[in-house]
């Protein structure tokens, strides 16, 4: 298994992404919180995709740079109204080669950080982020909590943003901390299938990776709107700062 980001979001999958997943809940919450964290500084999004968060964040006046491993996804971003406000580059976001430093905020949303398939890649990402944060900068990421994922039904039925039925299958491989999601979308042309793999980690493991990279936890909430982080939480939003602050 490679420890670089997977190449799932290419070709027809990239062009269909917003139709399938454009109705993901609560874009406003992340945009509001990320704007607060960025202040008057620049922001860097890891795995920016089609710009669901980056485009409205840039519309609020935050200079946003987005990196993604898929040029096809970035093409979808640039084609959107307001997409020209977001600068982009193709890069492995565990390494961020060629990406400048001095960002007030680096962030990853919708569990994107966990598409890095190994602990080594995730630690490398923390270190790459730490190198690109300005003094006082923040690294914010969200993720599902493994215990909550394990308790969920493995099969869900929903509709895509464009109204087609979607079957979502989840398979948990607890021995290797891996979650596989398969999306089956039904349409006139047949069934389209997308498989996404995640290497999940508990918040305590993330905190240790952060410390090894020279970052420290400054805030953990139950969602982007600041809900309390409690035993009932199904996700977390964790914010880290440079140790040198």
Tab-separated table of C-alpha atoms in Angstrom:
chain	number	residue	atom	x	y	z
A	1	UNK	CA	0.000	0.000	0.000
A	2	UNK	CA	1.298	3.431	-0.943
A	3	UNK	CA	1.360	6.040	1.818
A	4	UNK	CA	0.433	8.882	-0.542
A	5	UNK	CA	-3.102	10.227	-1.119
A	6	UNK	CA	-5.358	7.928	-3.119
A	7	UNK	CA	-6.265	8.784	-6.700
A	8	UNK	CA	-10.015	8.311	-6.306
A	9	UNK	CA	-11.254	11.726	-7.380
A	10	UNK	CA	-10.364	11.762	-11.089
A	11	UNK	CA	-12.101	11.647	-14.442
A	12	UNK	CA	-15.876	11.188	-14.385
A	13	UNK	CA	-15.841	10.917	-10.585
A	14	UNK	CA	-14.460	14.457	-10.336
A	15	UNK	CA	-17.058	15.817	-12.753
A	16	UNK	CA	-19.846	14.087	-10.776
A	17	UNK	CA	-18.568	14.982	-7.309
A	18	UNK	CA	-20.765	18.025	-6.683
A	19	UNK	CA	-23.839	16.237	-8.052
A	20	UNK	CA	-23.228	13.358	-5.654
A	21	UNK	CA	-21.928	15.134	-2.575
A	22	UNK	CA	-22.787	18.814	-3.047
A	23	UNK	CA	-25.472	18.613	-0.374
A	24	UNK	CA	-23.047	17.718	2.428
A	25	UNK	CA	-24.413	19.336	5.601
A	26	UNK	CA	-23.324	22.624	7.091
A	27	UNK	CA	-20.921	24.396	4.818
A	28	UNK	CA	-21.689	27.673	6.614
A	29	UNK	CA	-20.389	26.411	9.983
A	30	UNK	CA	-16.893	25.534	8.743
A	31	UNK	CA	-16.648	28.701	6.639
A	32	UNK	CA	-17.562	30.924	9.597
A	33	UNK	CA	-15.125	29.235	11.997
A	34	UNK	CA	-12.286	29.091	9.469
A	35	UNK	CA	-12.724	32.793	8.681
A	36	UNK	CA	-12.387	33.528	12.413
A	37	UNK	CA	-9.243	31.398	12.678
A	38	UNK	CA	-7.641	32.953	9.590
A	39	UNK	CA	-8.298	36.523	10.687
A	40	UNK	CA	-6.534	38.796	8.228
A	41	UNK	CA	-4.031	36.105	7.207
A	42	UNK	CA	-3.818	33.570	4.398
A	43	UNK	CA	-5.362	30.084	4.522
A	44	UNK	CA	-4.258	26.790	2.982
A	45	UNK	CA	-6.760	23.971	2.399
A	46	UNK	CA	-5.510	20.383	2.202
A	47	UNK	CA	-7.431	18.289	-0.316
A	48	UNK	CA	-9.415	21.275	-1.547
A	49	UNK	CA	-11.339	19.234	-4.125
A	50	UNK	CA	-14.010	21.221	-5.957
A	51	UNK	CA	-13.817	24.069	-3.444
A	52	UNK	CA	-17.031	23.478	-1.471
A	53	UNK	CA	-15.468	25.345	1.491
A	54	UNK	CA	-12.611	27.237	-0.163
A	55	UNK	CA	-14.776	29.216	-2.612
A	56	UNK	CA	-17.176	30.695	-0.009
A	57	UNK	CA	-14.256	31.269	2.369
A	58	UNK	CA	-12.427	33.245	-0.316
A	59	UNK	CA	-15.662	35.169	-1.000
A	60	UNK	CA	-15.464	36.403	2.593
A	61	UNK	CA	-12.124	38.014	1.832
A	62	UNK	CA	-9.766	35.299	3.097
A	63	UNK	CA	-6.911	34.626	0.631
A	64	UNK	CA	-7.147	30.853	0.102
A	65	UNK	CA	-4.666	28.504	-1.533
A	66	UNK	CA	-5.907	24.967	-2.154
A	67	UNK	CA	-3.850	21.851	-2.843
A	68	UNK	CA	-5.163	18.581	-4.198
A	69	UNK	CA	-3.680	15.469	-5.770
A	70	UNK	CA	-6.301	15.573	-8.538
A	71	UNK	CA	-6.011	18.096	-11.360
A	72	UNK	CA	-9.519	17.035	-12.423
A	73	UNK	CA	-10.989	18.169	-9.099
A	74	UNK	CA	-9.116	21.466	-9.306
A	75	UNK	CA	-10.528	22.007	-12.805
A	76	UNK	CA	-14.026	21.700	-11.335
A	77	UNK	CA	-13.121	24.281	-8.678
A	78	UNK	CA	-11.781	26.758	-11.224
A	79	UNK	CA	-14.944	26.427	-13.330
A	80	UNK	CA	-17.175	27.564	-10.452
A	81	UNK	CA	-18.379	31.113	-9.967
A	82	UNK	CA	-15.807	32.617	-7.605
A	83	UNK	CA	-13.347	29.807	-8.221
A	84	UNK	CA	-10.851	32.291	-9.615
A	85	UNK	CA	-10.466	33.748	-6.109
A	86	UNK	CA	-8.797	30.515	-4.947
A	87	UNK	CA	-5.216	29.837	-6.019
A	88	UNK	CA	-4.479	26.152	-6.488
A	89	UNK	CA	-1.697	23.677	-7.010
A	90	UNK	CA	-1.423	19.938	-7.564
A	91	UNK	CA	0.409	18.441	-4.606
A	92	UNK	CA	0.542	15.502	-2.221
A	93	UNK	CA	-0.789	17.207	0.894
A	94	UNK	CA	1.291	15.001	3.171
A	95	UNK	CA	4.389	16.738	1.779
A	96	UNK	CA	3.208	20.078	0.290
A	97	UNK	CA	6.198	20.277	-2.019
A	98	UNK	CA	6.442	23.675	-3.649
A	99	UNK	CA	3.905	25.288	-1.320
A	100	UNK	CA	5.121	28.473	0.370
A	101	UNK	CA	5.014	29.107	4.115
A	102	UNK	CA	3.580	31.933	6.212
A	103	UNK	CA	-0.062	30.789	6.425
A	104	UNK	CA	-2.190	31.954	9.318
A	105	UNK	CA	-4.367	28.877	8.905
A	106	UNK	CA	-4.035	25.418	7.397
A	107	UNK	CA	-7.170	23.281	7.420
A	108	UNK	CA	-8.759	20.029	6.232
A	109	UNK	CA	-12.514	19.404	6.223
A	110	UNK	CA	-14.929	16.505	5.747
A	111	UNK	CA	-12.443	13.968	7.069
A	112	UNK	CA	-10.053	14.586	4.174
A	113	UNK	CA	-6.971	14.331	6.411
A	114	UNK	CA	-7.759	10.652	6.971
A	115	UNK	CA	-7.479	9.805	3.289
A	116	UNK	CA	-3.758	9.698	4.025
A	117	UNK	CA	-3.467	5.914	4.281
A	118	UNK	CA	-0.731	5.380	6.885
A	119	UNK	CA	0.380	6.782	10.216
A	120	UNK	CA	3.688	7.775	8.595
A	121	UNK	CA	1.889	9.858	5.957
A	122	UNK	CA	-0.310	11.507	8.569
A	123	UNK	CA	2.692	12.410	10.736
A	124	UNK	CA	4.486	13.719	7.647
A	125	UNK	CA	1.463	15.913	6.983
A	126	UNK	CA	1.567	17.370	10.506
A	127	UNK	CA	5.243	18.203	10.044
A	128	UNK	CA	4.662	19.734	6.609
A	129	UNK	CA	1.853	21.868	8.026
A	130	UNK	CA	3.992	23.014	10.973
A	131	UNK	CA	6.674	24.184	8.544
A	132	UNK	CA	4.176	26.328	6.647
A	133	UNK	CA	2.392	28.007	9.527
A	134	UNK	CA	3.215	31.592	10.390
A	135	UNK	CA	3.968	32.400	14.052
A	136	UNK	CA	0.672	32.075	15.890
A	137	UNK	CA	-0.837	30.083	13.011
A	138	UNK	CA	-3.423	27.341	13.453
A	139	UNK	CA	-4.040	23.897	11.954
A	140	UNK	CA	-7.710	22.858	12.043
A	141	UNK	CA	-9.112	19.503	10.978
A	142	UNK	CA	-12.257	17.514	11.505
A	143	UNK	CA	-12.914	13.807	11.723
A	144	UNK	CA	-15.407	11.167	12.730
A	145	UNK	CA	-14.792	9.416	16.019
A	146	UNK	CA	-13.957	5.721	15.492
A	147	UNK	CA	-16.323	4.474	18.208
A	148	UNK	CA	-19.198	6.404	16.630
A	149	UNK	CA	-18.370	4.971	13.194
A	150	UNK	CA	-18.338	1.432	14.598
A	151	UNK	CA	-21.791	1.943	16.111
A	152	UNK	CA	-23.380	3.143	12.861
A	153	UNK	CA	-25.310	0.957	10.454
A	154	UNK	CA	-22.928	-0.395	7.769
A	155	UNK	CA	-25.446	0.287	4.972
A	156	UNK	CA	-27.234	3.588	4.328
A	157	UNK	CA	-29.563	4.694	1.551
A	158	UNK	CA	-29.788	8.358	0.580
A	159	UNK	CA	-30.167	10.614	-2.424
A	160	UNK	CA	-27.415	12.433	-4.250
A	161	UNK	CA	-27.578	16.222	-4.582
A	162	UNK	CA	-29.042	15.744	-8.067
A	163	UNK	CA	-31.771	13.398	-6.819
A	164	UNK	CA	-30.443	9.935	-7.697
A	165	UNK	CA	-30.570	7.046	-5.207
A	166	UNK	CA	-27.234	6.263	-3.537
A	167	UNK	CA	-26.285	3.182	-1.545
A	168	UNK	CA	-23.477	3.831	0.958
A	169	UNK	CA	-21.635	0.770	2.285
A	170	UNK	CA	-19.108	1.005	5.112
A	171	UNK	CA	-16.637	-1.669	6.138
A	172	UNK	CA	-14.476	-1.269	9.230
A	173	UNK	CA	-11.090	-3.018	9.513
A	174	UNK	CA	-10.292	-2.316	13.144
A	175	UNK	CA	-7.005	-4.248	13.247
A	176	UNK	CA	-5.438	-1.776	10.807
A	177	UNK	CA	-7.541	1.329	11.634
A	178	UNK	CA	-9.039	1.425	8.166
A	179	UNK	CA	-12.512	2.373	7.021
A	180	UNK	CA	-13.680	1.661	3.477
A	181	UNK	CA	-16.676	3.478	2.043
A	182	UNK	CA	-18.291	2.375	-1.208
A	183	UNK	CA	-20.852	4.594	-2.909
A	184	UNK	CA	-23.176	3.042	-5.478
A	185	UNK	CA	-25.107	5.660	-7.461
A	186	UNK	CA	-28.029	4.492	-9.614
A	187	UNK	CA	-28.962	6.317	-12.796
A	188	UNK	CA	-30.256	5.827	-16.330
A	189	UNK	CA	-26.799	4.788	-17.528
A	190	UNK	CA	-26.441	2.119	-14.854
A	191	UNK	CA	-24.618	1.982	-11.534
A	192	UNK	CA	-21.537	4.071	-10.811
A	193	UNK	CA	-19.257	2.950	-7.982
A	194	UNK	CA	-16.715	4.942	-5.976
A	195	UNK	CA	-14.544	3.462	-3.238
A	196	UNK	CA	-12.818	5.683	-0.653
A	197	UNK	CA	-10.428	4.421	2.002
A	198	UNK	CA	-9.638	6.183	5.275
A	199	UNK	CA	-6.982	5.490	7.881
A	200	UNK	CA	-8.812	6.674	10.998
A	201	UNK	CA	-7.132	7.801	14.223
A	202	UNK	CA	-8.373	8.671	17.678
A	203	UNK	CA	-7.918	12.260	18.904
A	204	UNK	CA	-5.201	11.168	21.336
A	205	UNK	CA	-3.131	9.744	18.477
A	206	UNK	CA	-3.572	12.982	16.529
A	207	UNK	CA	-2.441	14.978	19.561
A	208	UNK	CA	0.729	12.886	19.789
A	209	UNK	CA	1.460	13.375	16.073
A	210	UNK	CA	0.960	17.090	16.584
A	211	UNK	CA	3.431	17.178	19.486
A	212	UNK	CA	6.018	15.292	17.419
A	213	UNK	CA	5.590	17.968	14.728
A	214	UNK	CA	5.934	20.872	17.171
A	215	UNK	CA	2.234	21.667	17.466
A	216	UNK	CA	-0.076	21.654	20.483
A	217	UNK	CA	-3.814	21.274	20.888
A	218	UNK	CA	-5.565	24.552	21.703
A	219	UNK	CA	-9.220	23.664	21.084
A	220	UNK	CA	-11.421	20.629	20.511
A	221	UNK	CA	-15.146	20.883	19.848
A	222	UNK	CA	-17.916	18.546	18.717
A	223	UNK	CA	-18.448	20.352	15.400
A	224	UNK	CA	-17.479	23.461	13.455
A	225	UNK	CA	-20.129	25.532	15.238
A	226	UNK	CA	-18.459	25.083	18.618
A	227	UNK	CA	-20.653	22.389	20.164
A	228	UNK	CA	-19.170	20.797	23.256
A	229	UNK	CA	-16.909	17.782	22.822
A	230	UNK	CA	-18.568	15.106	24.966
A	231	UNK	CA	-18.838	11.302	25.199
A	232	UNK	CA	-21.892	11.593	22.932
A	233	UNK	CA	-19.987	13.413	20.166
A	234	UNK	CA	-19.854	11.672	16.787
A	235	UNK	CA	-17.134	13.897	15.376
A	236	UNK	CA	-14.494	16.351	16.508
A	237	UNK	CA	-12.918	19.536	15.265
A	238	UNK	CA	-9.369	19.902	16.579
A	239	UNK	CA	-7.291	23.077	16.367
A	240	UNK	CA	-3.508	23.028	16.864
A	241	UNK	CA	-0.955	25.829	17.181
A	242	UNK	CA	2.800	26.011	16.801
A	243	UNK	CA	4.660	25.236	20.022
A	244	UNK	CA	6.856	28.291	19.492
A	245	UNK	CA	3.899	30.650	19.812
